[in-house]
Amino acid sequence: MSASARIDLHTHSTASDGTLGPAELVRAARDAGLDVVALTDHDTTAGWVDAVAALPRGLTLIRGAELSCRWFGVEPAVPLHLLAYLFDPDEPELVAELARVRRVREERGERIVRLLQADGIPVSWSEILAGAAGGTVGRPHIAQALIRAGLVATTTEAFGPDWLGERYRLPKDDIDVFRAVALVRAAGGVPVFAHPRASRRGRIVPDDLIAQLAAVGLAGLEADHEDHSPAEREHVRRLAAELGLLVTGSSDFHATHKTVRLGAFTTGPEAYERIVGLARGVTPVASG
Ligand code: AMP
Ligand code: ZN
Ligand code: FE
Ligand code: FE
């Protein structure tokens, strides 16, 4: 990979809560001037096939996912996201765990809808399922229903304290983060902690936990992300250097469910090469 390569290792498609299909996403990635893009839908690999089939010439695809995890070291447990790259999508334990998480996401989504309905808010579960169109259901799909009902103007507002951010927020039964790191490694994948200091999103985990995860196979930390302040990015960089972890930067693109653009943050070629070098599951895909 050349020193000037533009590498974005965190994006979502309609296979979860993005609004571009996987094929549209890889085309948009090339149009945005990216050389490498990773598809990292929440708790699913369902978009991989379409992304590979539509891969434009000149773009390399990293197949991945973003796993919904939880750290149970404090009460209540802290939710966190683990990016997993280039793992074997057929590894049975991981497949079963992802299917379980998708199921609990639906149960939790339905419970949130019932809470909203109990307060007289006109949203329906069937409408939200239709909006998700078979992809992993997430709160952004409920946010869209609130927008359609004219109750909020934007996704950001829907994630505010009066709505999905607090009043109608329910936890889901995510994967224990230590188990997730082990499962990803066992499937030949490379685990990278997504937006680890994003305090504006909610509670964050202590550096000591990150050190413990590094000791059992965590490979990297996402530093450059729109939910990190400059000081938080710097903190993550320093921690990664101390622990010998690689550092990534990525857009976490969701198309119209968020304002961030593809390639808004990028990863250096050395970190990219380290990820590819560690992977034993599937390989990067390039077309042509
Ligand atoms: P869930 O996975 O169902 O808990 O929903 C979390 C998803 O919602 C994440 O993928 C975020 O991208 C998105 N999200 C979280 N907070 C916000 C926010 N304040 N504004 C817009 N999207 C958000
Ligand atoms: Zn998302
Ligand atoms: Fe995330
Ligand atoms: Fe994400």
PDB file of C-alpha atoms and ligand atoms in Angstrom:
ATOM      1  CA  MET A   1       0.000   0.000   0.000  1.00  0.00           C
ATOM      2  CA  SER A   2       1.510   3.331  -1.011  1.00  0.00           C
ATOM      3  CA  ALA A   3       2.266   5.995   1.582  1.00  0.00           C
ATOM      4  CA  SER A   4      -0.444   8.256   0.180  1.00  0.00           C
ATOM      5  CA  ALA A   5      -3.179   5.596   0.167  1.00  0.00           C
ATOM      6  CA  ARG A   6      -6.516   6.701   1.584  1.00  0.00           C
ATOM      7  CA  ILE A   7      -7.807   4.033   3.936  1.00  0.00           C
ATOM      8  CA  ASP A   8     -11.162   4.155   5.787  1.00  0.00           C
ATOM      9  CA  LEU A   9     -11.703   1.127   8.019  1.00  0.00           C
ATOM     10  CA  HIS A  10     -15.182   1.658   9.510  1.00  0.00           C
ATOM     11  CA  THR A  11     -18.406   1.999   7.477  1.00  0.00           C
ATOM     12  CA  HIS A  12     -22.008   0.814   7.671  1.00  0.00           C
ATOM     13  CA  SER A  13     -24.402  -0.237   4.907  1.00  0.00           C
ATOM     14  CA  THR A  14     -28.059  -1.272   4.818  1.00  0.00           C
ATOM     15  CA  ALA A  15     -26.907  -4.640   6.171  1.00  0.00           C
ATOM     16  CA  SER A  16     -27.114  -2.735   9.479  1.00  0.00           C
ATOM     17  CA  ASP A  17     -27.978   0.927  10.074  1.00  0.00           C
ATOM     18  CA  GLY A  18     -26.365   2.689   7.113  1.00  0.00           C
ATOM     19  CA  THR A  19     -28.499   3.917   4.236  1.00  0.00           C
ATOM     20  CA  LEU A  20     -26.434   2.846   1.197  1.00  0.00           C
ATOM     21  CA  GLY A  21     -26.551  -0.776   0.097  1.00  0.00           C
ATOM     22  CA  PRO A  22     -23.177  -2.588   0.233  1.00  0.00           C
ATOM     23  CA  ALA A  23     -22.781  -2.257  -3.550  1.00  0.00           C
ATOM     24  CA  GLU A  24     -23.587   1.466  -3.472  1.00  0.00           C
ATOM     25  CA  LEU A  25     -21.240   1.874  -0.538  1.00  0.00           C
ATOM     26  CA  VAL A  26     -18.171   0.473  -2.314  1.00  0.00           C
ATOM     27  CA  ARG A  27     -18.940   2.618  -5.374  1.00  0.00           C
ATOM     28  CA  ALA A  28     -19.303   5.686  -3.150  1.00  0.00           C
ATOM     29  CA  ALA A  29     -16.005   4.800  -1.464  1.00  0.00           C
ATOM     30  CA  ARG A  30     -14.204   4.805  -4.791  1.00  0.00           C
ATOM     31  CA  ASP A  31     -15.936   8.042  -5.824  1.00  0.00           C
ATOM     32  CA  ALA A  32     -14.708   9.561  -2.544  1.00  0.00           C
ATOM     33  CA  GLY A  33     -11.148   8.722  -3.611  1.00  0.00           C
ATOM     34  CA  LEU A  34     -10.553   5.879  -1.170  1.00  0.00           C
ATOM     35  CA  ASP A  35      -8.025   3.132  -1.951  1.00  0.00           C
ATOM     36  CA  VAL A  36      -9.223   0.850   0.860  1.00  0.00           C
ATOM     37  CA  VAL A  37     -12.580   0.636   2.595  1.00  0.00           C
ATOM     38  CA  ALA A  38     -13.723  -1.720   5.342  1.00  0.00           C
ATOM     39  CA  LEU A  39     -17.366  -2.729   5.555  1.00  0.00           C
ATOM     40  CA  THR A  40     -18.135  -3.092   9.271  1.00  0.00           C
ATOM     41  CA  ASP A  41     -21.857  -3.528   9.760  1.00  0.00           C
ATOM     42  CA  HIS A  42     -23.168  -4.075  13.275  1.00  0.00           C
ATOM     43  CA  ASP A  43     -23.118  -7.769  14.223  1.00  0.00           C
ATOM     44  CA  THR A  44     -23.384  -9.110  10.686  1.00  0.00           C
ATOM     45  CA  THR A  45     -21.424 -10.145   7.615  1.00  0.00           C
ATOM     46  CA  ALA A  46     -24.551 -10.092   5.426  1.00  0.00           C
ATOM     47  CA  GLY A  47     -23.255  -7.241   3.240  1.00  0.00           C
ATOM     48  CA  TRP A  48     -19.939  -8.882   2.306  1.00  0.00           C
ATOM     49  CA  VAL A  49     -21.105 -10.746  -0.801  1.00  0.00           C
ATOM     50  CA  ASP A  50     -22.750  -7.736  -2.456  1.00  0.00           C
ATOM     51  CA  ALA A  51     -19.775  -5.510  -1.619  1.00  0.00           C
ATOM     52  CA  VAL A  52     -17.330  -7.968  -3.203  1.00  0.00           C
ATOM     53  CA  ALA A  53     -19.505  -8.389  -6.296  1.00  0.00           C
ATOM     54  CA  ALA A  54     -19.720  -4.614  -6.868  1.00  0.00           C
ATOM     55  CA  LEU A  55     -16.128  -3.759  -5.973  1.00  0.00           C
ATOM     56  CA  PRO A  56     -14.867  -1.048  -8.350  1.00  0.00           C
ATOM     57  CA  ARG A  57     -11.438  -1.282  -9.922  1.00  0.00           C
ATOM     58  CA  GLY A  58      -8.781   0.345  -7.768  1.00  0.00           C
ATOM     59  CA  LEU A  59     -10.573  -0.194  -4.445  1.00  0.00           C
ATOM     60  CA  THR A  60      -9.553  -2.828  -1.906  1.00  0.00           C
ATOM     61  CA  LEU A  61     -12.255  -4.164   0.399  1.00  0.00           C
ATOM     62  CA  ILE A  62     -11.579  -5.232   3.968  1.00  0.00           C
ATOM     63  CA  ARG A  63     -14.392  -7.460   5.122  1.00  0.00           C
ATOM     64  CA  GLY A  64     -15.314  -6.796   8.735  1.00  0.00           C
ATOM     65  CA  ALA A  65     -18.012  -6.189  11.310  1.00  0.00           C
ATOM     66  CA  GLU A  66     -18.610  -4.061  14.401  1.00  0.00           C
ATOM     67  CA  LEU A  67     -19.490  -6.257  17.364  1.00  0.00           C
ATOM     68  CA  SER A  68     -21.810  -5.032  20.113  1.00  0.00           C
ATOM     69  CA  CYS A  69     -19.947  -5.807  23.331  1.00  0.00           C
ATOM     70  CA  ARG A  70     -20.165  -5.083  27.012  1.00  0.00           C
ATOM     71  CA  TRP A  71     -17.638  -4.857  29.815  1.00  0.00           C
ATOM     72  CA  PHE A  72     -19.115  -6.537  32.894  1.00  0.00           C
ATOM     73  CA  GLY A  73     -16.382  -5.310  35.259  1.00  0.00           C
ATOM     74  CA  VAL A  74     -18.647  -2.602  36.699  1.00  0.00           C
ATOM     75  CA  GLU A  75     -22.354  -2.423  37.493  1.00  0.00           C
ATOM     76  CA  PRO A  76     -24.157  -1.607  35.277  1.00  0.00           C
ATOM     77  CA  ALA A  77     -21.977  -3.049  32.517  1.00  0.00           C
ATOM     78  CA  VAL A  78     -20.523  -0.597  29.973  1.00  0.00           C
ATOM     79  CA  PRO A  79     -21.459  -1.067  26.291  1.00  0.00           C
ATOM     80  CA  LEU A  80     -18.631  -0.841  23.784  1.00  0.00           C
ATOM     81  CA  HIS A  81     -17.936  -1.611  20.130  1.00  0.00           C
ATOM     82  CA  LEU A  82     -15.270  -3.926  18.769  1.00  0.00           C
ATOM     83  CA  LEU A  83     -14.288  -3.721  15.103  1.00  0.00           C
ATOM     84  CA  ALA A  84     -13.313  -7.118  13.721  1.00  0.00           C
ATOM     85  CA  TYR A  85     -11.441  -7.422  10.452  1.00  0.00           C
ATOM     86  CA  LEU A  86     -10.837 -10.299   8.048  1.00  0.00           C
ATOM     87  CA  PHE A  87     -12.281 -13.067  10.229  1.00  0.00           C
ATOM     88  CA  ASP A  88     -13.688 -16.348   8.927  1.00  0.00           C
ATOM     89  CA  PRO A  89     -17.439 -15.633   8.544  1.00  0.00           C
ATOM     90  CA  ASP A  90     -18.251 -19.346   8.950  1.00  0.00           C
ATOM     91  CA  GLU A  91     -16.601 -19.899  12.332  1.00  0.00           C
ATOM     92  CA  PRO A  92     -19.538 -21.543  14.168  1.00  0.00           C
ATOM     93  CA  GLU A  93     -19.207 -19.950  17.622  1.00  0.00           C
ATOM     94  CA  LEU A  94     -18.845 -16.460  16.234  1.00  0.00           C
ATOM     95  CA  VAL A  95     -21.699 -17.021  13.771  1.00  0.00           C
ATOM     96  CA  ALA A  96     -23.938 -18.186  16.632  1.00  0.00           C
ATOM     97  CA  GLU A  97     -22.998 -15.235  18.820  1.00  0.00           C
ATOM     98  CA  LEU A  98     -23.704 -12.695  16.067  1.00  0.00           C
ATOM     99  CA  ALA A  99     -27.074 -14.314  15.380  1.00  0.00           C
ATOM    100  CA  ARG A 100     -27.890 -14.153  19.088  1.00  0.00           C
ATOM    101  CA  VAL A 101     -26.989 -10.452  19.274  1.00  0.00           C
ATOM    102  CA  ARG A 102     -29.106  -9.649  16.210  1.00  0.00           C
ATOM    103  CA  ARG A 103     -32.014 -11.431  17.894  1.00  0.00           C
ATOM    104  CA  VAL A 104     -31.633  -9.510  21.167  1.00  0.00           C
ATOM    105  CA  ARG A 105     -31.385  -6.276  19.176  1.00  0.00           C
ATOM    106  CA  GLU A 106     -34.812  -7.027  17.726  1.00  0.00           C
ATOM    107  CA  GLU A 107     -36.261  -7.900  21.129  1.00  0.00           C
ATOM    108  CA  ARG A 108     -34.872  -4.686  22.585  1.00  0.00           C
ATOM    109  CA  GLY A 109     -36.097  -2.629  19.610  1.00  0.00           C
ATOM    110  CA  GLU A 110     -39.571  -4.032  20.065  1.00  0.00           C
ATOM    111  CA  ARG A 111     -39.506  -3.218  23.794  1.00  0.00           C
ATOM    112  CA  ILE A 112     -38.425   0.375  23.033  1.00  0.00           C
ATOM    113  CA  VAL A 113     -41.337   0.671  20.610  1.00  0.00           C
ATOM    114  CA  ARG A 114     -43.734  -0.586  23.283  1.00  0.00           C
ATOM    115  CA  LEU A 115     -42.420   2.040  25.729  1.00  0.00           C
ATOM    116  CA  LEU A 116     -42.965   4.737  23.107  1.00  0.00           C
ATOM    117  CA  GLN A 117     -46.450   3.448  22.310  1.00  0.00           C
ATOM    118  CA  ALA A 118     -47.355   3.355  26.015  1.00  0.00           C
ATOM    119  CA  ASP A 119     -46.713   7.112  26.024  1.00  0.00           C
ATOM    120  CA  GLY A 120     -48.984   7.558  23.030  1.00  0.00           C
ATOM    121  CA  ILE A 121     -46.187   7.957  20.483  1.00  0.00           C
ATOM    122  CA  PRO A 122     -47.329   6.740  17.063  1.00  0.00           C
ATOM    123  CA  VAL A 123     -44.587   4.326  15.986  1.00  0.00           C
ATOM    124  CA  SER A 124     -44.994   0.668  15.059  1.00  0.00           C
ATOM    125  CA  TRP A 125     -42.583  -2.231  15.205  1.00  0.00           C
ATOM    126  CA  SER A 126     -43.583  -3.451  11.739  1.00  0.00           C
ATOM    127  CA  GLU A 127     -42.722  -0.021  10.324  1.00  0.00           C
ATOM    128  CA  ILE A 128     -39.286  -0.128  11.956  1.00  0.00           C
ATOM    129  CA  LEU A 129     -38.616  -3.681  10.748  1.00  0.00           C
ATOM    130  CA  ALA A 130     -39.608  -2.577   7.257  1.00  0.00           C
ATOM    131  CA  GLY A 131     -37.194   0.360   7.526  1.00  0.00           C
ATOM    132  CA  ALA A 132     -34.366  -1.986   8.519  1.00  0.00           C
ATOM    133  CA  ALA A 133     -35.221  -4.101   5.440  1.00  0.00           C
ATOM    134  CA  GLY A 134     -33.634  -7.269   6.762  1.00  0.00           C
ATOM    135  CA  GLY A 135     -30.511  -5.550   8.109  1.00  0.00           C
ATOM    136  CA  THR A 136     -29.395  -5.599  11.747  1.00  0.00           C
ATOM    137  CA  VAL A 137     -31.936  -3.461  13.635  1.00  0.00           C
ATOM    138  CA  GLY A 138     -30.563  -0.507  15.585  1.00  0.00           C
ATOM    139  CA  ARG A 139     -31.734   2.636  17.279  1.00  0.00           C
ATOM    140  CA  PRO A 140     -31.129   4.679  14.093  1.00  0.00           C
ATOM    141  CA  HIS A 141     -34.080   2.783  12.576  1.00  0.00           C
ATOM    142  CA  ILE A 142     -36.261   3.850  15.497  1.00  0.00           C
ATOM    143  CA  ALA A 143     -34.885   7.380  15.105  1.00  0.00           C
ATOM    144  CA  GLN A 144     -36.124   7.356  11.504  1.00  0.00           C
ATOM    145  CA  ALA A 145     -39.608   6.399  12.674  1.00  0.00           C
ATOM    146  CA  LEU A 146     -39.567   9.321  15.142  1.00  0.00           C
ATOM    147  CA  ILE A 147     -38.519  11.641  12.303  1.00  0.00           C
ATOM    148  CA  ARG A 148     -41.277  10.301  10.029  1.00  0.00           C
ATOM    149  CA  ALA A 149     -43.791  10.868  12.835  1.00  0.00           C
ATOM    150  CA  GLY A 150     -42.641  14.498  13.006  1.00  0.00           C
ATOM    151  CA  LEU A 151     -41.548  14.142  16.650  1.00  0.00           C
ATOM    152  CA  VAL A 152     -37.903  15.058  16.084  1.00  0.00           C
ATOM    153  CA  ALA A 153     -36.132  16.755  13.198  1.00  0.00           C
ATOM    154  CA  THR A 154     -32.824  14.869  13.129  1.00  0.00           C
ATOM    155  CA  THR A 155     -31.160  11.609  14.178  1.00  0.00           C
ATOM    156  CA  THR A 156     -29.054  13.617  16.622  1.00  0.00           C
ATOM    157  CA  GLU A 157     -32.208  14.929  18.275  1.00  0.00           C
ATOM    158  CA  ALA A 158     -33.646  11.404  18.394  1.00  0.00           C
ATOM    159  CA  PHE A 159     -30.551  10.326  20.357  1.00  0.00           C
ATOM    160  CA  GLY A 160     -31.090  13.146  22.865  1.00  0.00           C
ATOM    161  CA  PRO A 161     -32.116  12.549  26.518  1.00  0.00           C
ATOM    162  CA  ASP A 162     -35.866  12.935  25.845  1.00  0.00           C
ATOM    163  CA  TRP A 163     -35.800  10.091  23.380  1.00  0.00           C
ATOM    164  CA  LEU A 164     -33.454   7.176  22.590  1.00  0.00           C
ATOM    165  CA  GLY A 165     -30.492   8.601  24.499  1.00  0.00           C
ATOM    166  CA  GLU A 166     -32.082   8.271  27.928  1.00  0.00           C
ATOM    167  CA  ARG A 167     -35.832   8.260  28.433  1.00  0.00           C
ATOM    168  CA  TYR A 168     -36.449   5.437  25.960  1.00  0.00           C
ATOM    169  CA  ARG A 169     -33.041   3.825  26.218  1.00  0.00           C
ATOM    170  CA  LEU A 170     -32.897   0.117  27.001  1.00  0.00           C
ATOM    171  CA  PRO A 171     -29.759  -2.017  27.287  1.00  0.00           C
ATOM    172  CA  LYS A 172     -29.252  -5.090  25.140  1.00  0.00           C
ATOM    173  CA  ASP A 173     -27.518  -8.331  26.031  1.00  0.00           C
ATOM    174  CA  ASP A 174     -24.237  -7.784  24.187  1.00  0.00           C
ATOM    175  CA  ILE A 175     -21.190 -10.053  23.945  1.00  0.00           C
ATOM    176  CA  ASP A 176     -18.759 -10.023  26.865  1.00  0.00           C
ATOM    177  CA  VAL A 177     -15.831  -8.084  25.428  1.00  0.00           C
ATOM    178  CA  PHE A 178     -13.239 -10.661  26.536  1.00  0.00           C
ATOM    179  CA  ARG A 179     -15.226 -13.405  24.827  1.00  0.00           C
ATOM    180  CA  ALA A 180     -15.575 -11.234  21.722  1.00  0.00           C
ATOM    181  CA  VAL A 181     -11.806 -10.681  21.451  1.00  0.00           C
ATOM    182  CA  ALA A 182     -11.227 -14.425  21.873  1.00  0.00           C
ATOM    183  CA  LEU A 183     -13.904 -15.347  19.298  1.00  0.00           C
ATOM    184  CA  VAL A 184     -12.565 -12.897  16.717  1.00  0.00           C
ATOM    185  CA  ARG A 185      -9.005 -14.176  17.202  1.00  0.00           C
ATOM    186  CA  ALA A 186     -10.169 -17.804  17.036  1.00  0.00           C
ATOM    187  CA  ALA A 187     -11.856 -16.956  13.716  1.00  0.00           C
ATOM    188  CA  GLY A 188      -8.548 -15.576  12.417  1.00  0.00           C
ATOM    189  CA  GLY A 189      -9.723 -11.975  12.693  1.00  0.00           C
ATOM    190  CA  VAL A 190      -8.118  -8.798  13.961  1.00  0.00           C
ATOM    191  CA  PRO A 191      -9.960  -6.963  16.787  1.00  0.00           C
ATOM    192  CA  VAL A 192      -9.741  -3.171  17.077  1.00  0.00           C
ATOM    193  CA  PHE A 193     -11.542  -1.204  19.797  1.00  0.00           C
ATOM    194  CA  ALA A 194     -13.911   1.308  18.093  1.00  0.00           C
ATOM    195  CA  HIS A 195     -14.073   4.905  19.420  1.00  0.00           C
ATOM    196  CA  PRO A 196     -12.795   3.853  22.872  1.00  0.00           C
ATOM    197  CA  ARG A 197     -12.891   7.362  24.426  1.00  0.00           C
ATOM    198  CA  ALA A 198     -16.176   8.596  22.947  1.00  0.00           C
ATOM    199  CA  SER A 199     -17.392  10.043  26.245  1.00  0.00           C
ATOM    200  CA  ARG A 200     -20.013  12.178  24.550  1.00  0.00           C
ATOM    201  CA  ARG A 201     -21.815   8.956  23.583  1.00  0.00           C
ATOM    202  CA  GLY A 202     -21.991   7.581  27.089  1.00  0.00           C
ATOM    203  CA  ARG A 203     -19.811   5.889  29.665  1.00  0.00           C
ATOM    204  CA  ILE A 204     -16.315   4.798  28.631  1.00  0.00           C
ATOM    205  CA  VAL A 205     -14.034   2.087  29.980  1.00  0.00           C
ATOM    206  CA  PRO A 206     -10.796   2.680  31.952  1.00  0.00           C
ATOM    207  CA  ASP A 207      -7.392   2.398  30.297  1.00  0.00           C
ATOM    208  CA  ASP A 208      -6.662  -0.538  32.580  1.00  0.00           C
ATOM    209  CA  LEU A 209      -9.367  -2.574  30.834  1.00  0.00           C
ATOM    210  CA  ILE A 210      -7.835  -1.732  27.471  1.00  0.00           C
ATOM    211  CA  ALA A 211      -4.468  -2.964  28.797  1.00  0.00           C
ATOM    212  CA  GLN A 212      -6.121  -6.217  29.898  1.00  0.00           C
ATOM    213  CA  LEU A 213      -7.707  -6.639  26.461  1.00  0.00           C
ATOM    214  CA  ALA A 214      -4.364  -5.935  24.779  1.00  0.00           C
ATOM    215  CA  ALA A 215      -2.869  -8.763  26.851  1.00  0.00           C
ATOM    216  CA  VAL A 216      -5.434 -11.237  25.476  1.00  0.00           C
ATOM    217  CA  GLY A 217      -5.387 -10.326  21.802  1.00  0.00           C
ATOM    218  CA  LEU A 218      -6.795  -6.865  21.138  1.00  0.00           C
ATOM    219  CA  ALA A 219      -4.736  -5.555  18.202  1.00  0.00           C
ATOM    220  CA  GLY A 220      -5.575  -1.880  17.919  1.00  0.00           C
ATOM    221  CA  LEU A 221      -7.440   1.249  18.933  1.00  0.00           C
ATOM    222  CA  GLU A 222      -9.460   3.619  16.771  1.00  0.00           C
ATOM    223  CA  ALA A 223      -8.119   7.096  17.581  1.00  0.00           C
ATOM    224  CA  ASP A 224      -9.353   9.417  14.836  1.00  0.00           C
ATOM    225  CA  HIS A 225     -13.157   9.344  14.974  1.00  0.00           C
ATOM    226  CA  GLU A 226     -15.695  12.150  14.939  1.00  0.00           C
ATOM    227  CA  ASP A 227     -16.884  11.285  18.452  1.00  0.00           C
ATOM    228  CA  HIS A 228     -13.375  11.894  19.895  1.00  0.00           C
ATOM    229  CA  SER A 229     -12.182  15.379  20.809  1.00  0.00           C
ATOM    230  CA  PRO A 230      -8.591  16.253  19.818  1.00  0.00           C
ATOM    231  CA  ALA A 231      -7.509  15.535  23.418  1.00  0.00           C
ATOM    232  CA  GLU A 232      -9.255  12.146  23.352  1.00  0.00           C
ATOM    233  CA  ARG A 233      -7.531  11.247  20.058  1.00  0.00           C
ATOM    234  CA  GLU A 234      -4.188  12.133  21.556  1.00  0.00           C
ATOM    235  CA  HIS A 235      -4.932  10.099  24.674  1.00  0.00           C
ATOM    236  CA  VAL A 236      -5.803   7.042  22.563  1.00  0.00           C
ATOM    237  CA  ARG A 237      -2.616   7.451  20.519  1.00  0.00           C
ATOM    238  CA  ARG A 238      -0.460   7.593  23.656  1.00  0.00           C
ATOM    239  CA  LEU A 239      -2.182   4.589  25.188  1.00  0.00           C
ATOM    240  CA  ALA A 240      -1.754   2.587  21.975  1.00  0.00           C
ATOM    241  CA  ALA A 241       1.958   3.434  21.897  1.00  0.00           C
ATOM    242  CA  GLU A 242       2.351   2.316  25.521  1.00  0.00           C
ATOM    243  CA  LEU A 243       0.559  -0.965  24.879  1.00  0.00           C
ATOM    244  CA  GLY A 244       2.099  -1.694  21.480  1.00  0.00           C
ATOM    245  CA  LEU A 245      -1.284  -1.495  19.739  1.00  0.00           C
ATOM    246  CA  LEU A 246      -1.864  -0.230  16.212  1.00  0.00           C
ATOM    247  CA  VAL A 247      -3.908   2.954  15.698  1.00  0.00           C
ATOM    248  CA  THR A 248      -6.657   3.514  13.146  1.00  0.00           C
ATOM    249  CA  GLY A 249      -8.755   6.464  12.013  1.00  0.00           C
ATOM    250  CA  SER A 250     -12.081   6.058  10.223  1.00  0.00           C
ATOM    251  CA  SER A 251     -15.292   7.781   9.277  1.00  0.00           C
ATOM    252  CA  ASP A 252     -17.873   5.383  10.776  1.00  0.00           C
ATOM    253  CA  PHE A 253     -19.911   6.375   7.725  1.00  0.00           C
ATOM    254  CA  HIS A 254     -23.677   5.661   7.908  1.00  0.00           C
ATOM    255  CA  ALA A 255     -24.744   7.698   4.811  1.00  0.00           C
ATOM    256  CA  THR A 256     -27.808   9.800   5.651  1.00  0.00           C
ATOM    257  CA  HIS A 257     -28.152   8.417   9.200  1.00  0.00           C
ATOM    258  CA  LYS A 258     -25.123  10.553  10.114  1.00  0.00           C
ATOM    259  CA  THR A 259     -23.446  13.629   8.703  1.00  0.00           C
ATOM    260  CA  VAL A 260     -19.876  12.285   8.505  1.00  0.00           C
ATOM    261  CA  ARG A 261     -18.458  11.687   5.000  1.00  0.00           C
ATOM    262  CA  LEU A 262     -16.508   8.701   3.692  1.00  0.00           C
ATOM    263  CA  GLY A 263     -12.803   9.259   4.248  1.00  0.00           C
ATOM    264  CA  ALA A 264     -13.397  12.029   6.808  1.00  0.00           C
ATOM    265  CA  PHE A 265     -10.825  10.196   8.964  1.00  0.00           C
ATOM    266  CA  THR A 266      -8.300   7.718   7.644  1.00  0.00           C
ATOM    267  CA  THR A 267      -5.821   5.048   8.718  1.00  0.00           C
ATOM    268  CA  GLY A 268      -2.105   5.057   7.891  1.00  0.00           C
ATOM    269  CA  PRO A 269      -0.680   2.378   5.595  1.00  0.00           C
ATOM    270  CA  GLU A 270       1.547   0.894   8.355  1.00  0.00           C
ATOM    271  CA  ALA A 271      -1.443   0.192  10.589  1.00  0.00           C
ATOM    272  CA  TYR A 272      -3.305  -1.237   7.608  1.00  0.00           C
ATOM    273  CA  GLU A 273      -0.390  -3.542   6.769  1.00  0.00           C
ATOM    274  CA  ARG A 274      -0.259  -4.713  10.377  1.00  0.00           C
ATOM    275  CA  ILE A 275      -3.955  -5.634  10.282  1.00  0.00           C
ATOM    276  CA  VAL A 276      -3.553  -7.541   7.029  1.00  0.00           C
ATOM    277  CA  GLY A 277      -0.419  -9.256   8.355  1.00  0.00           C
ATOM    278  CA  LEU A 278      -2.200 -10.464  11.504  1.00  0.00           C
ATOM    279  CA  ALA A 279      -5.315 -11.756   9.722  1.00  0.00           C
ATOM    280  CA  ARG A 280      -5.837 -15.490   9.200  1.00  0.00           C
ATOM    281  CA  GLY A 281      -9.543 -15.606   8.304  1.00  0.00           C
ATOM    282  CA  VAL A 282     -10.212 -14.037   4.901  1.00  0.00           C
ATOM    283  CA  THR A 283      -8.009 -11.827   2.739  1.00  0.00           C
ATOM    284  CA  PRO A 284      -8.492  -8.282   1.468  1.00  0.00           C
ATOM    285  CA  VAL A 285     -10.304  -8.292  -1.887  1.00  0.00           C
ATOM    286  CA  ALA A 286      -9.279  -6.167  -4.858  1.00  0.00           C
ATOM    287  CA  SER A 287     -11.070  -6.218  -8.194  1.00  0.00           C
ATOM    288  CA  GLY A 288      -9.610  -6.392 -11.651  1.00  0.00           C
TER     289      GLY A 288
HETATM  290  P1  AMP B   1     -27.665   0.649  18.749  1.00  0.00           P
HETATM  291  O1  AMP B   1     -26.581  -0.123  18.063  1.00  0.00           O
HETATM  292  O2  AMP B   1     -29.016   0.185  18.407  1.00  0.00           O
HETATM  293  O3  AMP B   1     -27.449   0.814  20.223  1.00  0.00           O
HETATM  294  O4  AMP B   1     -27.562   2.122  18.140  1.00  0.00           O
HETATM  295  C1  AMP B   1     -26.306   2.739  18.125  1.00  0.00           C
HETATM  296  C2  AMP B   1     -26.035   3.312  16.776  1.00  0.00           C
HETATM  297  O5  AMP B   1     -26.630   4.566  16.727  1.00  0.00           O
HETATM  298  C3  AMP B   1     -24.557   3.500  16.504  1.00  0.00           C
HETATM  299  O6  AMP B   1     -24.186   2.813  15.344  1.00  0.00           O
HETATM  300  C4  AMP B   1     -24.357   4.940  16.228  1.00  0.00           C
HETATM  301  O7  AMP B   1     -23.799   5.129  14.959  1.00  0.00           O
HETATM  302  C5  AMP B   1     -25.724   5.536  16.243  1.00  0.00           C
HETATM  303  N1  AMP B   1     -25.695   6.663  17.176  1.00  0.00           N
HETATM  304  C6  AMP B   1     -25.382   6.619  18.470  1.00  0.00           C
HETATM  305  N2  AMP B   1     -25.473   7.853  19.014  1.00  0.00           N
HETATM  306  C7  AMP B   1     -25.840   8.675  18.009  1.00  0.00           C
HETATM  307  C8  AMP B   1     -26.096  10.076  17.919  1.00  0.00           C
HETATM  308  N3  AMP B   1     -25.979  10.864  18.983  1.00  0.00           N
HETATM  309  N4  AMP B   1     -26.446  10.562  16.719  1.00  0.00           N
HETATM  310  C9  AMP B   1     -26.558   9.761  15.654  1.00  0.00           C
HETATM  311  N5  AMP B   1     -26.335   8.449  15.674  1.00  0.00           N
HETATM  312  C10 AMP B   1     -25.973   7.915  16.830  1.00  0.00           C
HETATM  313 ZN    ZN B   2     -24.403   2.277  13.534  1.00  0.00          ZN
HETATM  314 FE    FE B   3     -19.691   2.128  16.989  1.00  0.00          FE
HETATM  315 FE    FE B   4     -19.915   2.095  13.660  1.00  0.00          FE
END
